[in-house]
Short mmCIF file of N, CA, C and O in Angstrom, two decimals:
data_model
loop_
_atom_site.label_atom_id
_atom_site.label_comp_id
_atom_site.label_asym_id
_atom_site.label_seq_id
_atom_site.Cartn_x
_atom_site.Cartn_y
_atom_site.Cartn_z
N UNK A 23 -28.88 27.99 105.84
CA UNK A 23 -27.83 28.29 104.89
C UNK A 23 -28.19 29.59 104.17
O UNK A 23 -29.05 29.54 103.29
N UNK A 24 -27.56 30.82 104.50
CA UNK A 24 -27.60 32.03 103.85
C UNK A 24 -26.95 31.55 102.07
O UNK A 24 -25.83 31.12 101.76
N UNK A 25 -27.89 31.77 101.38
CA UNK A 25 -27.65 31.93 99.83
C UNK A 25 -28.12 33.19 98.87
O UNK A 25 -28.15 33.13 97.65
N UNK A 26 -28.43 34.20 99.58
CA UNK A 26 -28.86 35.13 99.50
C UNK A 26 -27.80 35.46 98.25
O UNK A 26 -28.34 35.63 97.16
N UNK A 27 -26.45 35.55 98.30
CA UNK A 27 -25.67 36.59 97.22
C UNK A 27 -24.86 34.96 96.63
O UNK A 27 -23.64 34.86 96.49
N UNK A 28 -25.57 34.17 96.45
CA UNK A 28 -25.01 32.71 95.83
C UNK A 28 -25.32 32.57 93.95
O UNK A 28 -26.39 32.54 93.34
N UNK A 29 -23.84 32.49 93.45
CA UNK A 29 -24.05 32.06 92.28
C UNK A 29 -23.62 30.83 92.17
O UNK A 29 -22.51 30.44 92.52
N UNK A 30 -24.54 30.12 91.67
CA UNK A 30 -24.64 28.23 91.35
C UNK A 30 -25.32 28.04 90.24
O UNK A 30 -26.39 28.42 89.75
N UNK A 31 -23.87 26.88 89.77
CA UNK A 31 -24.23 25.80 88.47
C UNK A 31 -24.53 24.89 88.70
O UNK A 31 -23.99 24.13 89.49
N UNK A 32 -26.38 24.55 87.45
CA UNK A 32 -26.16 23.01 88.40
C UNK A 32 -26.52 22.24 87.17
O UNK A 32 -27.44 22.63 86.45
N UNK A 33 -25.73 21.00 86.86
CA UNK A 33 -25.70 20.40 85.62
C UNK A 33 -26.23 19.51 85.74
O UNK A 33 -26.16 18.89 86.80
N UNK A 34 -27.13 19.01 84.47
CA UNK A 34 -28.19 18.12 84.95
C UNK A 34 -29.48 18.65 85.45
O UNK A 34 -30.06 18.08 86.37
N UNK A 35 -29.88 19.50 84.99
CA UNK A 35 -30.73 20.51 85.77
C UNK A 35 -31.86 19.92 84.95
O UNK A 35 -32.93 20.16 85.50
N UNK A 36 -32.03 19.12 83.65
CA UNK A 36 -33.31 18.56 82.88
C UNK A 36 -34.00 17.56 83.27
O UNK A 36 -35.02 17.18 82.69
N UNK A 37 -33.36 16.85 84.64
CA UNK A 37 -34.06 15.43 85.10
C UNK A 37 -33.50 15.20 86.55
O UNK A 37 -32.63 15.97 86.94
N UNK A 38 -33.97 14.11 87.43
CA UNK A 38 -33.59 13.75 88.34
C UNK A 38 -33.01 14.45 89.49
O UNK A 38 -33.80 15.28 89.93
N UNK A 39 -32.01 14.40 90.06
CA UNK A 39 -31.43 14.86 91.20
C UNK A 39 -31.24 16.64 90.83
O UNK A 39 -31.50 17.58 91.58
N UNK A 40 -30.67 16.67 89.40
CA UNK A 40 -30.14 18.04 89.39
C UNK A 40 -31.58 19.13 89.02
O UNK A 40 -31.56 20.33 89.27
N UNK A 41 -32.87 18.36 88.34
CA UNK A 41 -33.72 19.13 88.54
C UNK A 41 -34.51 19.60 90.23
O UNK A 41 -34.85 20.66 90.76
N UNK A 42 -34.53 18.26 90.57
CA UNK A 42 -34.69 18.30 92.02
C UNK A 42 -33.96 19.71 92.95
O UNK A 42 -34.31 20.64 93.68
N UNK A 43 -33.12 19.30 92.54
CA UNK A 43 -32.03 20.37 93.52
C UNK A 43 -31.93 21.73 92.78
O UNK A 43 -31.72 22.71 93.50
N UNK A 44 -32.06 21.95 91.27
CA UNK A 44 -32.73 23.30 91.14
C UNK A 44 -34.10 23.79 91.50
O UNK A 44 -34.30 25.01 91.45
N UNK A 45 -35.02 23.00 91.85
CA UNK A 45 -36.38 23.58 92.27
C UNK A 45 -36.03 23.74 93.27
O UNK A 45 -36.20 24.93 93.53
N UNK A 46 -35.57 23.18 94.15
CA UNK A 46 -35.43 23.05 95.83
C UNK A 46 -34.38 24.90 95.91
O UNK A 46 -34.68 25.89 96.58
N UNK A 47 -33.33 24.73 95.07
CA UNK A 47 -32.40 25.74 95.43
C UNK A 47 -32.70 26.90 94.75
O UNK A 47 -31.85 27.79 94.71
N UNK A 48 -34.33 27.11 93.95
CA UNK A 48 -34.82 28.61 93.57
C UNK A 48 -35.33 28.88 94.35
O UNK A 48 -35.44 30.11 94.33
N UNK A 49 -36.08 28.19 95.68
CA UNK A 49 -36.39 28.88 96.80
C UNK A 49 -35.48 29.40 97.79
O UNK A 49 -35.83 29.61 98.95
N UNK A 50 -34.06 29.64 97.26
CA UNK A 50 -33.58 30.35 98.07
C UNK A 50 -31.85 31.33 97.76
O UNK A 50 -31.25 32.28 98.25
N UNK A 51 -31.66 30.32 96.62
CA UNK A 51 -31.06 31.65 95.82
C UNK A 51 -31.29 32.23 94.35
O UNK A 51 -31.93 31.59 93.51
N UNK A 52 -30.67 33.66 94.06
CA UNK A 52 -31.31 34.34 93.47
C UNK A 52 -30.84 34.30 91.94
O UNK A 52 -31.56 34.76 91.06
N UNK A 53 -29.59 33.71 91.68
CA UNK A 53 -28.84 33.56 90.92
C UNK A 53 -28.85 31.90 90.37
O UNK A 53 -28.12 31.33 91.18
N UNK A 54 -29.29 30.99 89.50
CA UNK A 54 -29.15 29.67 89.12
C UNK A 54 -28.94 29.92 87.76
O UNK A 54 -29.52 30.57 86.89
N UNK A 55 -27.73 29.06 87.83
CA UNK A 55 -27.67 28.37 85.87
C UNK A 55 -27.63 27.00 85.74
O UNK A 55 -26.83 26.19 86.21
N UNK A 56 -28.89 26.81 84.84
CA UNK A 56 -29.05 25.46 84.28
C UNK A 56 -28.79 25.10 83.45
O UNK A 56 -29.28 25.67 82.48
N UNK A 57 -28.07 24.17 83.24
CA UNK A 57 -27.58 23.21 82.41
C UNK A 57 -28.05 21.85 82.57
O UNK A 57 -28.22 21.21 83.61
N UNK A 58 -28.35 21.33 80.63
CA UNK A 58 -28.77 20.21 80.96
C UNK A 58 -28.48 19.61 79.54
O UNK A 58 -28.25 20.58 78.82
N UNK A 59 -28.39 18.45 78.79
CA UNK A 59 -28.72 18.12 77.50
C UNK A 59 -29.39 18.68 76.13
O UNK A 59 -28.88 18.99 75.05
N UNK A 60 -31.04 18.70 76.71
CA UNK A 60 -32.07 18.80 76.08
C UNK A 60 -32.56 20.01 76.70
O UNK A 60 -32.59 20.19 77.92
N UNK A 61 -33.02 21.07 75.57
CA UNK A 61 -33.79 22.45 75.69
C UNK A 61 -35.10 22.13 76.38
O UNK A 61 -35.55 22.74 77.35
N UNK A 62 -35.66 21.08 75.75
CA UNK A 62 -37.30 21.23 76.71
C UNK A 62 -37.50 20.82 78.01
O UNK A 62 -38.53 21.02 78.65
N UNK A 63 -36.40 20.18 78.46
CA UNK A 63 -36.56 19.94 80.15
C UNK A 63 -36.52 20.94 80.64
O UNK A 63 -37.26 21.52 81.43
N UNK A 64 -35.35 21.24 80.04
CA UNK A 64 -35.00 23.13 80.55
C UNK A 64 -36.04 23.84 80.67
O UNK A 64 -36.28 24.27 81.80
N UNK A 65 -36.94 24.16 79.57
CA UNK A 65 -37.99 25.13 79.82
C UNK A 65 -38.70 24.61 80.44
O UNK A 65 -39.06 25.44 81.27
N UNK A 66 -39.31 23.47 80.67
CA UNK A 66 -40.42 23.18 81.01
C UNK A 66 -39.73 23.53 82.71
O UNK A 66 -40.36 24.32 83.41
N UNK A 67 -38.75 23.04 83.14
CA UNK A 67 -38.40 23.48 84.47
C UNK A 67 -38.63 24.95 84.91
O UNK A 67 -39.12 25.25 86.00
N UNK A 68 -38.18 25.98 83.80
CA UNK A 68 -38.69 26.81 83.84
C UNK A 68 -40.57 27.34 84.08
O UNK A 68 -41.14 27.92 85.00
N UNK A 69 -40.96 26.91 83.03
CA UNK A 69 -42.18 26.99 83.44
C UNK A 69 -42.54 26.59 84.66
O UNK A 69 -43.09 27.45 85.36
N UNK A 70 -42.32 25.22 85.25
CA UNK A 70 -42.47 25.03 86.61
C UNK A 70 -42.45 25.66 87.94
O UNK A 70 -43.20 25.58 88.91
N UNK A 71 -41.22 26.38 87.67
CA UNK A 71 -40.43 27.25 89.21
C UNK A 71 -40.92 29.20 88.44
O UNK A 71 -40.25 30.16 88.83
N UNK A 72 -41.83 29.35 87.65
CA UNK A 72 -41.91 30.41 86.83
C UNK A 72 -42.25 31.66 88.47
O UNK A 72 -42.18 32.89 88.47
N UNK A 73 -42.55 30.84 89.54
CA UNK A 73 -42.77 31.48 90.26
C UNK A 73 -41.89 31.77 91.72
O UNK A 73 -42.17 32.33 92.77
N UNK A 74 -40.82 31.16 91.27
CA UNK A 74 -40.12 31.28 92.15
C UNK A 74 -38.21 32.06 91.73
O UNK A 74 -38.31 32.14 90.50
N UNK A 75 -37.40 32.36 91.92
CA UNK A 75 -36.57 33.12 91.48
C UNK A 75 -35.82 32.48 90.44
O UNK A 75 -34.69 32.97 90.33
N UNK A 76 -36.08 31.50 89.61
CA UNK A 76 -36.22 30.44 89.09
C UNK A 76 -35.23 31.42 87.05
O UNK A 76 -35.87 31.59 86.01
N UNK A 77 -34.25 31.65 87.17
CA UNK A 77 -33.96 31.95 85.66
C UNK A 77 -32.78 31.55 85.17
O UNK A 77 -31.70 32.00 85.56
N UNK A 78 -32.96 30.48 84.11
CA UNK A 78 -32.36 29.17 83.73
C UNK A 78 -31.45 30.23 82.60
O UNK A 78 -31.83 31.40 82.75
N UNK A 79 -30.69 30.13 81.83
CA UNK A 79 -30.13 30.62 81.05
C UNK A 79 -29.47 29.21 80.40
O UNK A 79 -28.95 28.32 81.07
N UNK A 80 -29.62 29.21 78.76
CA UNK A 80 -28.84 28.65 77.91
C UNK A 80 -28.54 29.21 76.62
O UNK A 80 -27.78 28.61 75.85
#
């Protein structure tokens, strides 16, 4: 799956499936916005993927 020029929202991005599927989907596109409840899942996801194209915006 080319995701190369992909912009994706993914809600739920602080726990479970939707964090899952944002770590999984910074290895391959370049563009992610996370959304989630709570600020510190958020970052800490951040911190997590800090190495991968990984930039959460809230």
């Amino acid at each position: 799956m080319d995701l190369k020029n992909a912009a994706i929202l993914i809600t739920g991005a602080g726990s479970g499936i939707g964090q899952a599927l944002a770590l999984r989907l910074a290895e391959h596109a370049p563009r992610l916005t996370l959304v989630g409840r709570r600020l510190q899942p958020l970052d800490e996801l951040a911190d997590r993927a800090a190495h991968r194209a990984l930039r959460p915006m809230w």
